[in-house]
Amino acid sequence: MTILVCDDDKEIVEAVEIYLMQEGYDVIKAYDGEEALAVLEKEQVDLVVIDVMMPKLDGIRATLQIRKESSIPIIILSAKTEDADKILGLNVGADDYVTKPFNPLELVARVKSQLRRATVLSNGGNVPGEEIYEAKGLVMNNDLKKVTVDGEEVKLTPIEYNILLLLMKNQGKVYSISQIYENIWNEEAIGADNTVAVHIRHIREKIEINPKEPRYLKVVWGVGYKIEA
Amino acid sequence: MRETAMGKKAAVMIIHQFFSVLMTVMIAGMGYFVREKVYASMDLYGIFSIVGMAGCFVTLAYLANVTGEREDGNIHFHLIDKLPTEFILLMFVGMVVMITKLLKVMGKMEFSFAGVMVASGCLCYILDLVFLLIYLSIMRRLKGNVLITGSLIYKVYDFFKEYFSKDPKKRFRTRKARELSEIQEAIEAIAAGALETTLDESKFHGQEQDFAKAVNRIRVGLQTYAQDSIKNERMKADLITNVSHDLKTPLTSIVNYVDLLKRVNIEDEKAKNYIRIIDEKSQRLKQLTEDLVEASKISSGNIHLERQKIDFVELLYQTGGEFNEKFELRDLTIITKLPHAAVFVEADGRQLYRAVENLYNNAAKYALEKTRVYVELAVENDWAVFTMKNVSKNPIQIEQGDYNQLTERFVRGEISRTTEGSGLGLSIAKNLTHLMGGKFEILVNGDLFTATVSFPIAGK
């Protein structure tokens, strides 16, 4: 698998290269947006990691250019942490957004996740007739009691599984702590405690790359929890 | 432009006079024919009199339309318009009475045909001048909306209205007193923060006008200052954001290469220890740059709030779930005392979580190991009051009684700066709470640290 890494800071490109090579990927380096586009013309690339603020052609414009011709996964790297910047990046067609300074292991995890997702999705591959719930890369097969994130299996405890199943069956709906308690434990929630919240955090730690910025299991503060539809 | 407009008006007035003289002379001629019982040229005179009448009305309509108009769109008043409306009306009535008397007198006189023509023409010319004067003045008053307010009766009424007014400030006032009280009102409004209050200097006289001018200058100065200070706060926030962007790029390399260094097989224990220290400090630097941007954004109010009705109790359970292992790690026990029913407040859930999160983080970092942390939500006089109490690990060293210091940026209540944290947590929590309309309080009693966040309860 070949990954194009593009950033105007040479040292960052090299560090990312080392991490990705350790995971067995081939890396092509570029130092501005135009160079990145030139590489994509010539080479077969499976994923792009691209910085936003670069000379000549910035990452946002480069992403727009790439999206005109190709649907390969793009991960944007940026020092900008504002929500508006993230939304812009994702709106122009990026698949993920990682803010600097990033944890290298997190970046590697996101690269793996995007690549798995690209291959799993292209393989298609679910047996028809099975009870399956999907939200982006998160898939629950209720016949096999199996949960996968971007094709990789995740082990959940029975309670965690039931909570996630409840939220997956009703994507977009917000469940309060007591509603979840009543649904899972089948008893009235009198004097609820942190139990449900702790289970939710454990689920997040298992299915999310960065549990503090969840992609699937979102916290609606002061209201409850939901799976983003 | 104005000259041509004036010239046009004058020309139309002369045309109007021509038409009115034509009309009058023709009618007078017809009258003469009737009296002398000569009907030879009646039709011709009739047609001319109708033409004269039509010309009269058309020119009058035009004059009414343009009189007093200026390019700036305002109505311009002449000296005559300053006279009370009653006076103008009286003039009009007087003129009508005079015309009837004159006509009666003239009716008894014997004239030749030429005499009738000349006399009626001259008379009409003079009367038409007076009529135009009155007519145009009334038109200007109507257009400028002062027909009523410009009358003597209205002024008397206005005077008595003020005289009997319930507002003591308005009673028995001389011009000076009225102008002074207007200036006083403006000063009070400016002092209360209404920086757009401007006095119309042309409405004041003498010394009061000087006052009004000075008040206006003070207002402009204050407004400029206020705008500058908002702009400066924004610029400061932008500067901090830009600087921290620039810091993040080299920091990314430091974090990455330290991590790579950790994977290199190094035997030397000293070197390993050095790497560990660099690793810790670079993580701290990372946290600090992130908090710095947040703190400056929040303190300049440069943050988007999505307020809605949220349940404070639910939020605290959610927060508790996020933190329980962090507390267990330091052997801290959370004692939670929350109402059984929901307590609704109007706030941005994510930002309220950030404020509360900072307090929990504060406890997780600075509380003494193996102690209890008390978390409580109470309803007091329509306010939801959240309290967090914990025992500090190190003595909290701030000046006697001045707990607000703790919420200043970069102040930490202990001398040792070895523990993690940027010193921005409480400042962020306080500013976020204030932005959402809540109250934030810190109390320190010996080693006991108490933080309170309260919000008005939202209606069901």
XYZ file of C-alpha atoms in Angstrom:
689
model
C 0.000 0.000 0.000
C 1.281 3.439 -0.903
C 0.646 6.575 1.125
C 1.351 10.123 -0.031
C 2.473 12.402 2.827
C 2.448 16.118 2.082
C 3.566 18.898 4.466
C 5.853 21.886 3.971
C 7.690 20.978 7.192
C 10.293 18.428 6.103
C 10.844 16.957 9.571
C 7.159 16.257 10.070
C 6.989 14.451 6.719
C 10.001 12.360 7.657
C 8.655 11.462 11.103
C 5.328 10.402 9.601
C 7.255 8.413 6.981
C 9.142 6.517 9.689
C 5.932 5.611 11.522
C 4.147 4.483 8.366
C 7.129 2.497 7.111
C 7.277 0.684 10.457
C 3.706 -0.419 9.754
C 4.790 -1.703 6.339
C 3.426 1.015 4.073
C 5.297 2.600 1.158
C 5.531 6.373 1.492
C 5.854 9.054 -1.185
C 6.818 12.513 0.090
C 5.670 15.909 -1.185
C 6.250 19.395 0.214
C 3.462 21.466 -1.318
C 0.052 20.985 -2.899
C 1.254 21.166 -6.504
C 3.872 18.503 -5.860
C 1.202 16.302 -4.289
C -1.042 16.644 -7.364
C 1.918 15.850 -9.645
C 2.655 12.663 -7.671
C -1.003 11.583 -7.854
C -0.899 11.947 -11.672
C 1.999 9.549 -12.006
C 1.790 7.093 -9.122
C -0.730 4.615 -7.784
C -1.570 5.990 -4.289
C -3.951 4.419 -1.748
C -4.213 7.255 0.795
C -3.210 10.920 1.155
C -2.092 12.677 4.342
C -2.023 16.416 3.613
C -1.265 19.600 5.586
C -3.515 22.679 5.220
C -1.127 25.644 5.331
C 1.397 25.111 2.559
C 3.046 27.304 -0.102
C 1.870 27.329 -3.754
C -1.279 25.246 -3.256
C -2.813 24.752 0.197
C -4.276 21.495 1.449
C -7.906 22.576 1.121
C -7.507 23.516 -2.570
C -5.431 20.411 -3.233
C -8.170 18.270 -1.640
C -10.748 19.923 -3.901
C -8.549 19.150 -6.937
C -8.027 15.527 -5.911
C -11.758 15.037 -5.307
C -12.504 16.061 -8.903
C -10.894 12.862 -10.138
C -10.523 10.408 -7.305
C -12.226 9.066 -4.189
C -9.097 7.872 -2.363
C -9.101 8.466 1.415
C -7.675 11.885 2.417
C -6.595 12.760 5.960
C -6.020 16.461 6.610
C -3.295 17.496 9.052
C -3.612 20.985 10.468
C -2.513 23.323 13.238
C -5.966 24.898 13.084
C -8.159 23.424 15.769
C -11.337 25.457 15.334
C -14.549 23.567 14.612
C -15.059 25.768 11.542
C -11.686 24.666 10.097
C -12.541 20.998 10.679
C -15.952 21.380 9.076
C -14.373 23.125 6.073
C -11.836 20.338 5.681
C -14.475 17.614 5.845
C -16.809 19.562 3.548
C -14.289 19.844 0.721
C -14.074 16.059 0.730
C -11.502 14.991 3.316
C -12.310 11.760 5.176
C -10.623 12.649 8.460
C -9.014 15.601 10.185
C -6.055 15.382 12.583
C -4.861 18.436 14.504
C -1.232 19.298 15.210
C 0.554 18.488 17.382
C -0.779 14.969 16.853
C -0.052 11.771 18.649
C 1.816 9.710 15.989
C 0.074 6.529 17.098
C -3.293 8.200 16.625
C -2.347 9.235 13.099
C -1.262 5.673 12.279
C -4.533 4.330 13.726
C -6.530 6.755 11.573
C -4.560 5.807 8.460
C -5.221 2.103 9.112
C -8.881 2.773 9.782
C -9.343 4.721 6.537
C -7.549 2.068 4.479
C -9.550 -0.778 6.038
C -12.741 1.111 5.445
C -11.850 1.709 1.812
C -11.142 -1.984 1.229
C -14.023 -3.346 3.338
C -16.487 -1.069 1.616
C -15.246 -2.055 -1.815
C -15.491 -5.764 -0.880
C -19.115 -5.182 0.136
C -19.633 -8.556 1.744
C -22.472 -8.990 4.249
C -24.664 -12.077 4.118
C -28.203 -10.986 3.242
C -30.915 -11.699 5.810
C -28.685 -11.087 8.809
C -29.652 -8.435 11.357
C -27.076 -5.748 10.678
C -26.825 -2.127 11.823
C -24.373 0.285 10.265
C -23.203 3.830 11.012
C -20.338 4.883 8.748
C -17.491 2.462 9.585
C -19.217 1.009 12.663
C -21.072 -2.243 11.938
C -23.053 -4.433 14.361
C -24.129 -7.917 13.340
C -26.779 -8.886 15.860
C -26.948 -12.508 14.608
C -23.266 -13.135 15.182
C -23.170 -10.633 18.136
C -20.191 -9.066 16.419
C -19.097 -5.427 16.343
C -16.574 -4.151 13.798
C -15.062 -0.704 13.320
C -13.719 -0.188 9.804
C -13.590 -3.941 9.406
C -11.719 -4.640 12.635
C -13.529 -6.595 15.334
C -14.089 -4.976 18.736
C -14.725 -6.938 21.914
C -17.525 -5.569 24.097
C -18.971 -6.863 27.365
C -22.655 -7.921 27.218
C -23.847 -4.700 28.876
C -21.723 -2.538 26.593
C -23.027 -4.527 23.624
C -26.663 -4.022 24.649
C -26.207 -0.279 25.205
C -24.526 0.126 21.816
C -27.230 -2.011 20.155
C -29.966 0.203 21.637
C -28.282 3.341 20.286
C -27.475 1.742 16.909
C -31.079 0.593 16.418
C -32.223 4.186 16.966
C -29.508 6.212 15.247
C -29.707 9.956 15.783
C -32.040 9.582 18.769
C -30.679 10.909 22.062
C -31.081 8.613 25.085
C -30.745 9.991 28.602
C -28.930 8.019 31.303
C -32.187 6.905 32.943
C -33.709 5.885 29.590
C -30.654 3.728 28.868
C -30.791 2.283 32.388
C -34.474 1.370 32.098
C -33.943 -0.182 28.658
C -30.917 -2.287 29.548
C -31.492 -3.256 33.172
C -35.272 -3.403 32.828
C -35.825 -1.675 36.136
C -36.822 1.801 37.088
C -33.938 4.208 37.418
C -34.161 5.505 40.974
C -31.201 7.546 42.083
C -29.151 6.749 39.024
C -25.405 6.967 39.352
C -22.367 7.092 37.112
C -22.736 3.444 36.002
C -24.225 4.146 32.580
C -21.812 7.050 31.938
C -18.853 4.816 32.794
C -20.051 2.066 30.445
C -20.502 4.636 27.691
C -16.947 5.857 28.173
C -15.649 2.284 27.997
C -17.539 1.716 24.737
C -16.057 4.934 23.362
C -12.571 3.873 24.349
C -13.069 0.643 22.407
C -14.719 1.908 19.237
C -13.216 5.363 18.865
C -9.652 6.233 17.869
C -9.772 9.350 20.038
C -12.446 8.882 22.740
C -12.377 12.620 23.461
C -13.432 13.387 19.901
C -15.818 10.552 19.139
C -16.880 9.875 15.567
C -19.711 7.442 16.379
C -20.892 7.607 19.991
C -21.520 11.286 20.682
C -22.191 12.845 24.065
C -24.971 15.450 24.068
C -24.002 17.203 27.287
C -26.878 17.640 29.710
C -29.221 15.597 27.501
C -27.824 12.122 26.858
C -25.990 9.989 24.284
C -26.540 9.106 20.644
C -25.019 7.380 17.647
C -24.499 9.912 14.895
C -26.709 8.846 12.018
C -28.869 73.352 -9.272
C -30.591 75.473 -6.665
C -30.488 78.583 -8.870
C -32.218 76.831 -11.758
C -34.807 75.382 -9.377
C -35.444 78.856 -7.968
C -35.658 80.326 -11.463
C -38.103 77.645 -12.505
C -40.301 78.335 -9.487
C -40.300 82.070 -10.148
C -41.178 81.498 -13.805
C -44.074 79.229 -12.844
C -45.305 81.886 -10.366
C -45.308 84.505 -13.137
C -47.117 82.100 -15.487
C -49.610 81.471 -12.700
C -50.195 85.218 -12.298
C -50.668 85.548 -16.039
C -53.325 82.828 -16.019
C -55.114 84.236 -12.984
C -55.162 87.765 -14.447
C -56.404 86.311 -17.744
C -59.184 84.440 -15.943
C -60.251 87.437 -13.861
C -60.194 89.896 -16.742
C -62.243 87.558 -18.926
C -64.818 86.971 -16.170
C -64.976 90.749 -15.510
C -65.466 91.318 -19.244
C -68.310 88.796 -19.288
C -69.842 90.575 -16.275
C -69.675 93.860 -18.156
C -71.404 92.297 -21.166
C -74.188 90.914 -18.979
C -74.755 94.322 -17.399
C -74.712 96.153 -20.739
C -76.752 93.378 -22.350
C -74.205 92.944 -25.176
C -73.635 89.236 -25.950
C -71.452 89.456 -29.068
C -68.123 87.922 -27.841
C -69.428 85.914 -24.830
C -68.181 82.533 -26.169
C -64.652 83.762 -26.820
C -64.423 85.324 -23.347
C -65.876 82.162 -21.813
C -63.258 79.939 -23.466
C -60.438 82.253 -22.393
C -61.670 82.370 -18.823
C -61.755 78.550 -18.690
C -58.239 78.400 -20.151
C -57.133 80.897 -17.492
C -58.774 78.874 -14.724
C -57.189 75.617 -15.883
C -53.764 77.298 -16.122
C -54.264 78.683 -12.627
C -54.941 75.269 -11.092
C -52.155 73.452 -12.951
C -49.554 76.020 -11.900
C -50.864 76.012 -8.316
C -50.576 72.227 -8.157
C -47.024 72.394 -9.498
C -46.033 75.095 -7.015
C -47.527 73.154 -4.108
C -45.445 70.213 -5.218
C -42.102 71.978 -5.420
C -42.336 74.665 -2.746
C -39.826 74.355 0.071
C -38.188 71.292 -1.518
C -34.435 71.093 -1.402
C -32.035 68.597 -2.926
C -31.327 67.152 0.542
C -34.979 66.052 0.717
C -35.837 68.295 3.685
C -38.520 70.972 3.661
C -37.063 74.449 3.722
C -39.125 77.038 5.617
C -39.288 80.746 4.771
C -39.470 83.581 7.242
C -43.243 83.786 6.843
C -43.601 80.133 7.874
C -42.271 80.977 11.329
C -45.415 83.066 11.975
C -48.181 81.226 13.848
C -50.593 79.329 11.611
C -53.544 81.339 12.960
C -51.954 84.538 11.642
C -51.724 83.149 8.116
C -55.305 81.895 8.261
C -56.408 85.327 9.504
C -54.607 86.949 6.591
C -56.481 84.620 4.244
C -59.869 85.410 5.818
C -59.015 89.133 5.741
C -58.210 88.909 2.059
C -61.520 87.162 1.259
C -63.438 89.803 3.238
C -61.558 92.599 1.445
C -62.289 91.091 -1.992
C -66.029 90.871 -1.272
C -66.074 94.496 0.015
C -64.120 95.694 -3.027
C -66.403 93.831 -5.416
C -69.450 95.426 -3.748
C -67.932 98.904 -4.044
C -66.855 98.323 -7.628
C -70.277 96.968 -8.540
C -71.793 100.378 -7.769
C -69.244 102.286 -9.888
C -69.647 103.129 -13.510
C -66.826 101.905 -15.742
C -66.047 101.910 -19.397
C -65.182 98.473 -20.856
C -61.458 99.302 -20.876
C -61.748 100.571 -17.299
C -63.257 97.251 -16.159
C -60.427 95.371 -17.812
C -57.640 97.459 -16.308
C -59.138 97.694 -12.829
C -59.902 93.964 -12.514
C -56.501 93.067 -13.938
C -54.552 95.282 -11.534
C -56.595 94.232 -8.530
C -56.249 90.554 -9.401
C -52.490 90.904 -9.828
C -52.026 92.381 -6.351
C -54.441 90.006 -4.632
C -52.883 87.006 -6.367
C -49.467 87.970 -4.940
C -50.889 87.959 -1.433
C -52.787 84.740 -2.157
C -49.645 82.975 -3.403
C -47.781 84.060 -0.285
C -50.437 82.549 1.981
C -51.108 79.505 -0.184
C -47.454 78.473 -0.487
C -46.828 79.010 3.209
C -49.721 76.715 4.088
C -48.453 74.124 1.593
C -44.967 74.178 3.152
C -46.453 73.828 6.623
C -48.519 70.851 5.483
C -45.494 69.202 3.916
C -43.283 69.893 6.910
C -46.000 68.638 9.296
C -46.044 71.899 11.257
C -49.486 73.224 10.281
C -50.850 72.254 13.702
C -47.711 72.378 15.837
C -46.869 75.803 14.383
C -50.117 77.266 15.688
C -50.459 79.478 18.719
C -53.195 77.285 20.169
C -50.963 74.241 20.027
C -48.141 76.103 21.727
C -50.435 77.199 24.527
C -51.723 73.643 24.835
C -48.170 72.326 24.922
C -47.229 74.823 27.589
C -50.152 73.788 29.783
C -49.442 70.130 29.188
C -45.949 70.606 30.569
C -47.265 72.848 33.280
C -49.614 70.156 34.564
C -47.244 67.309 33.767
C -46.685 64.650 36.418
C -42.971 64.787 35.730
C -41.673 67.417 38.173
C -38.649 68.014 35.961
C -40.888 69.385 33.221
C -42.941 71.807 35.320
C -42.352 75.555 35.469
C -39.348 75.542 33.271
C -37.449 78.277 31.655
C -35.548 77.527 28.463
C -32.325 77.296 30.452
C -33.812 74.813 32.911
C -35.246 72.666 30.133
C -31.980 72.564 28.226
C -30.001 71.799 31.364
C -32.319 68.945 32.262
C -31.964 67.557 28.724
C -28.193 67.667 29.102
C -28.491 65.959 32.473
C -30.601 63.168 30.942
C -28.022 62.666 28.200
C -25.175 62.495 30.724
C -27.085 59.948 32.798
C -27.766 57.854 29.683
C -24.089 57.948 28.703
C -23.043 57.038 32.244
C -25.412 54.049 32.075
C -23.607 52.871 28.936
C -25.809 54.195 26.109
C -22.830 55.485 24.164
C -24.892 56.357 21.077
C -26.760 59.184 22.899
C -26.111 62.385 20.929
C -27.419 65.874 21.760
C -28.601 68.075 18.881
C -26.323 71.056 19.501
C -28.463 73.405 17.377
C -31.313 73.017 19.890
C -29.265 74.575 22.691
C -28.364 78.175 23.320
C -25.535 80.084 24.947
C -23.807 78.354 27.819
C -26.040 75.295 27.466
C -24.844 74.894 23.897
C -21.250 74.760 25.168
C -22.323 72.087 27.665
C -24.052 70.099 24.957
C -20.973 70.294 22.726
C -18.700 69.150 25.555
C -21.033 66.247 26.406
C -20.990 65.191 22.766
C -17.193 65.313 22.697
C -16.984 63.171 25.831
C -19.402 60.677 24.299
C -17.398 60.411 21.069
C -14.200 59.950 23.081
C -15.731 57.231 25.235
C -17.187 55.429 22.253
C -13.871 55.465 20.415
C -12.171 54.158 23.530
C -14.707 51.368 23.992
C -14.407 50.326 20.343
C -10.625 50.402 20.542
C -10.580 48.240 23.617
C -12.872 45.646 22.005
C -10.677 45.734 18.918
C -7.530 45.327 21.023
C -8.986 42.364 22.876
C -9.840 40.765 19.515
C -6.387 41.532 18.135
C -4.819 40.003 21.213
C -6.908 36.855 20.750
C -5.916 36.711 17.062
C -2.261 37.213 17.938
C -2.370 34.405 20.481
C -4.117 32.131 17.966
C -1.540 32.882 15.260
C 1.427 32.494 17.567
C 0.103 29.204 18.849
C -0.367 27.962 15.253
C 3.272 28.785 14.644
C 4.260 27.019 17.866
C 2.364 23.897 16.946
C 4.430 22.996 13.867
C 7.805 22.711 15.638
C 6.018 21.144 18.600
C 4.664 18.407 16.310
C 8.208 17.493 15.351
C 9.348 17.502 18.992
C 6.478 15.236 20.060
C 7.063 12.870 17.132
C 10.838 12.603 17.435
C 10.745 12.177 21.207
C 8.343 9.327 20.623
C 10.725 7.855 18.022
C 13.612 8.294 20.449
C 11.696 6.291 23.058
C 11.595 3.374 20.601
C 15.353 3.422 20.026
C 17.121 0.894 22.204
C 19.008 3.032 24.700
C 20.858 1.322 27.536
C 21.942 4.412 29.439
C 19.525 5.005 32.333
C 20.419 8.706 32.450
C 19.593 9.165 28.776
C 16.298 7.332 29.294
C 15.456 9.701 32.138
C 16.287 12.744 30.015
C 14.011 11.471 27.263
C 11.224 10.937 29.790
C 11.554 14.532 30.964
C 11.511 15.923 27.408
C 8.483 13.756 26.709
C 6.579 15.073 29.745
C 7.473 18.687 29.072
C 6.544 18.533 25.425
C 3.138 17.115 26.387
C 2.741 19.981 28.860
C 3.666 22.472 26.148
C 1.078 20.894 23.873
C -1.633 21.244 26.525
C -0.532 24.801 27.255
C -0.766 25.979 23.632
C -4.250 24.459 23.336
C -5.471 26.016 26.607
C -3.947 29.367 25.696
C -5.992 29.637 22.492
C -9.145 28.592 24.333
C -8.599 30.992 27.232
C -7.959 33.986 24.992
C -10.931 33.171 22.782
C -13.246 32.815 25.756
C -12.045 35.923 27.576
C -12.547 38.048 24.441
C -16.041 36.557 24.085
C -15.029 35.261 20.660
C -16.928 32.024 21.007
C -20.120 30.636 19.531
C -22.739 29.559 22.064
C -25.638 27.241 21.303
C -27.924 27.721 24.257
C -30.671 25.259 24.980
C -32.488 23.801 27.943
C -30.295 21.091 29.425
C -30.444 18.951 32.548
C -27.636 19.893 34.944
C -28.094 16.592 36.838
C -27.639 14.522 33.665
C -24.559 16.558 32.752
C -22.993 15.896 36.165
C -23.622 12.133 35.893
C -22.070 12.217 32.432
C -19.060 14.138 33.727
C -18.723 11.747 36.672
C -18.580 8.842 34.216
C -15.754 10.536 32.337
C -13.684 11.070 35.450
C -14.199 8.145 37.801
C -11.030 6.313 36.764
C -8.944 9.477 36.816
C -10.041 9.951 40.426
C -9.528 6.276 41.313
C -5.994 6.580 39.996
C -5.200 9.028 42.797
C -7.342 7.210 45.365
C -9.895 10.012 45.440
C -13.494 9.165 46.269
C -16.266 11.236 44.705
C -19.255 11.780 46.993
C -22.071 12.872 44.704
C -25.267 14.429 46.024
C -27.639 15.261 43.195
C -31.423 15.834 43.130
C -33.526 12.874 41.898
C -35.453 15.033 39.473
C -34.017 16.886 36.509
C -32.802 20.467 37.071
C -33.075 22.428 33.839
C -30.848 25.372 33.018
C -30.397 27.437 29.864
C -26.834 26.856 28.643
C -24.609 25.465 25.909
C -24.153 21.866 27.056
C -20.718 21.428 25.533
C -19.375 24.645 27.045
C -20.956 23.971 30.451
C -19.268 20.561 30.354
C -15.963 22.286 29.623
C -16.416 24.551 32.633
C -17.341 21.634 34.923
C -14.621 19.465 33.337
C -12.038 22.055 34.312
C -13.203 21.908 37.940
C -13.055 18.090 37.959
C -9.616 18.226 36.345
C -8.572 20.732 38.965
C -9.646 18.346 41.722
C -8.009 15.380 39.987
C -4.727 17.285 39.776
C -4.503 19.218 42.994
C -6.558 17.273 45.566
C -4.736 15.377 48.298
C -4.560 11.605 47.662
C -6.924 9.334 49.587
C -9.412 12.101 50.366
C -13.000 12.644 49.335
C -14.195 15.060 46.701
C -17.721 16.371 47.312
C -19.912 17.150 44.329
C -23.323 18.626 44.991
C -26.160 20.211 43.066
C -28.750 22.163 45.041
C -31.725 24.304 44.100
C -31.666 27.644 45.906
C -34.093 30.475 45.105
C -34.595 29.553 41.446
C -30.862 29.006 40.980
C -29.168 25.676 40.318
C -26.042 25.751 42.464
C -23.243 23.299 41.740
C -20.529 22.977 44.374
C -17.304 21.046 44.339
C -15.203 20.725 47.482
C -11.822 19.122 47.808
C -8.796 19.186 50.053
C -5.721 20.623 48.407
C -2.534 18.591 48.347
C -0.296 21.636 48.762
C -1.119 24.756 50.767
C -3.011 27.231 48.608
C -0.848 30.303 48.682
C -2.729 33.346 47.695
C -3.060 36.648 49.424
C -5.495 36.658 52.301
C -9.061 36.715 51.064
C -8.304 37.398 47.435
C -9.659 34.178 45.946
C -10.388 35.825 42.639
C -6.674 35.645 41.924
C -7.065 31.926 41.333
C -9.252 32.582 38.303
C -6.742 34.947 36.735
C -4.849 33.440 33.848
C -1.705 31.486 34.795
C -2.241 31.693 38.555
C -1.932 28.452 40.402
C -2.487 28.299 44.112
C 0.698 26.488 44.912
C 4.345 27.230 44.617
C 5.501 23.977 43.130
C 4.869 23.957 39.416
C 5.820 20.384 38.821
C 2.296 18.997 38.527
C 0.691 19.051 35.105
C -1.642 21.880 34.206
C -1.413 25.218 32.523
C -2.894 27.436 35.211
C -5.681 28.338 32.808
C -8.343 25.856 33.935
C -10.155 28.020 36.481
C -9.906 31.102 34.266
C -11.537 29.171 31.403
C -14.242 27.799 33.716
C -15.036 31.238 35.131
C -15.192 33.030 31.789
C -17.312 30.301 30.184
C -19.764 30.426 33.097
C -20.025 34.206 32.873
C -20.509 34.104 29.086
C -23.522 31.836 29.534
C -25.034 34.070 32.223
C -24.014 32.032 35.248
C -22.136 32.849 38.450
C -18.736 31.480 39.403
C -17.205 31.585 42.866
C -14.107 30.267 44.566
C -13.735 29.942 48.331
C -10.630 28.839 50.144
C -10.690 27.905 53.816
C -7.288 26.628 54.843
C -6.741 23.616 52.591
C -10.416 23.284 51.718
C -11.047 24.436 48.174
C -14.660 25.148 47.161
C -15.809 26.083 43.657
C -19.405 27.091 42.921
C -21.093 27.368 39.524
C -24.688 28.583 39.507
C -27.248 29.131 36.783
C -30.814 30.438 36.893
C -33.303 27.588 36.584
C -35.025 27.521 33.204
C -38.832 27.433 33.134
C -40.471 24.090 32.371
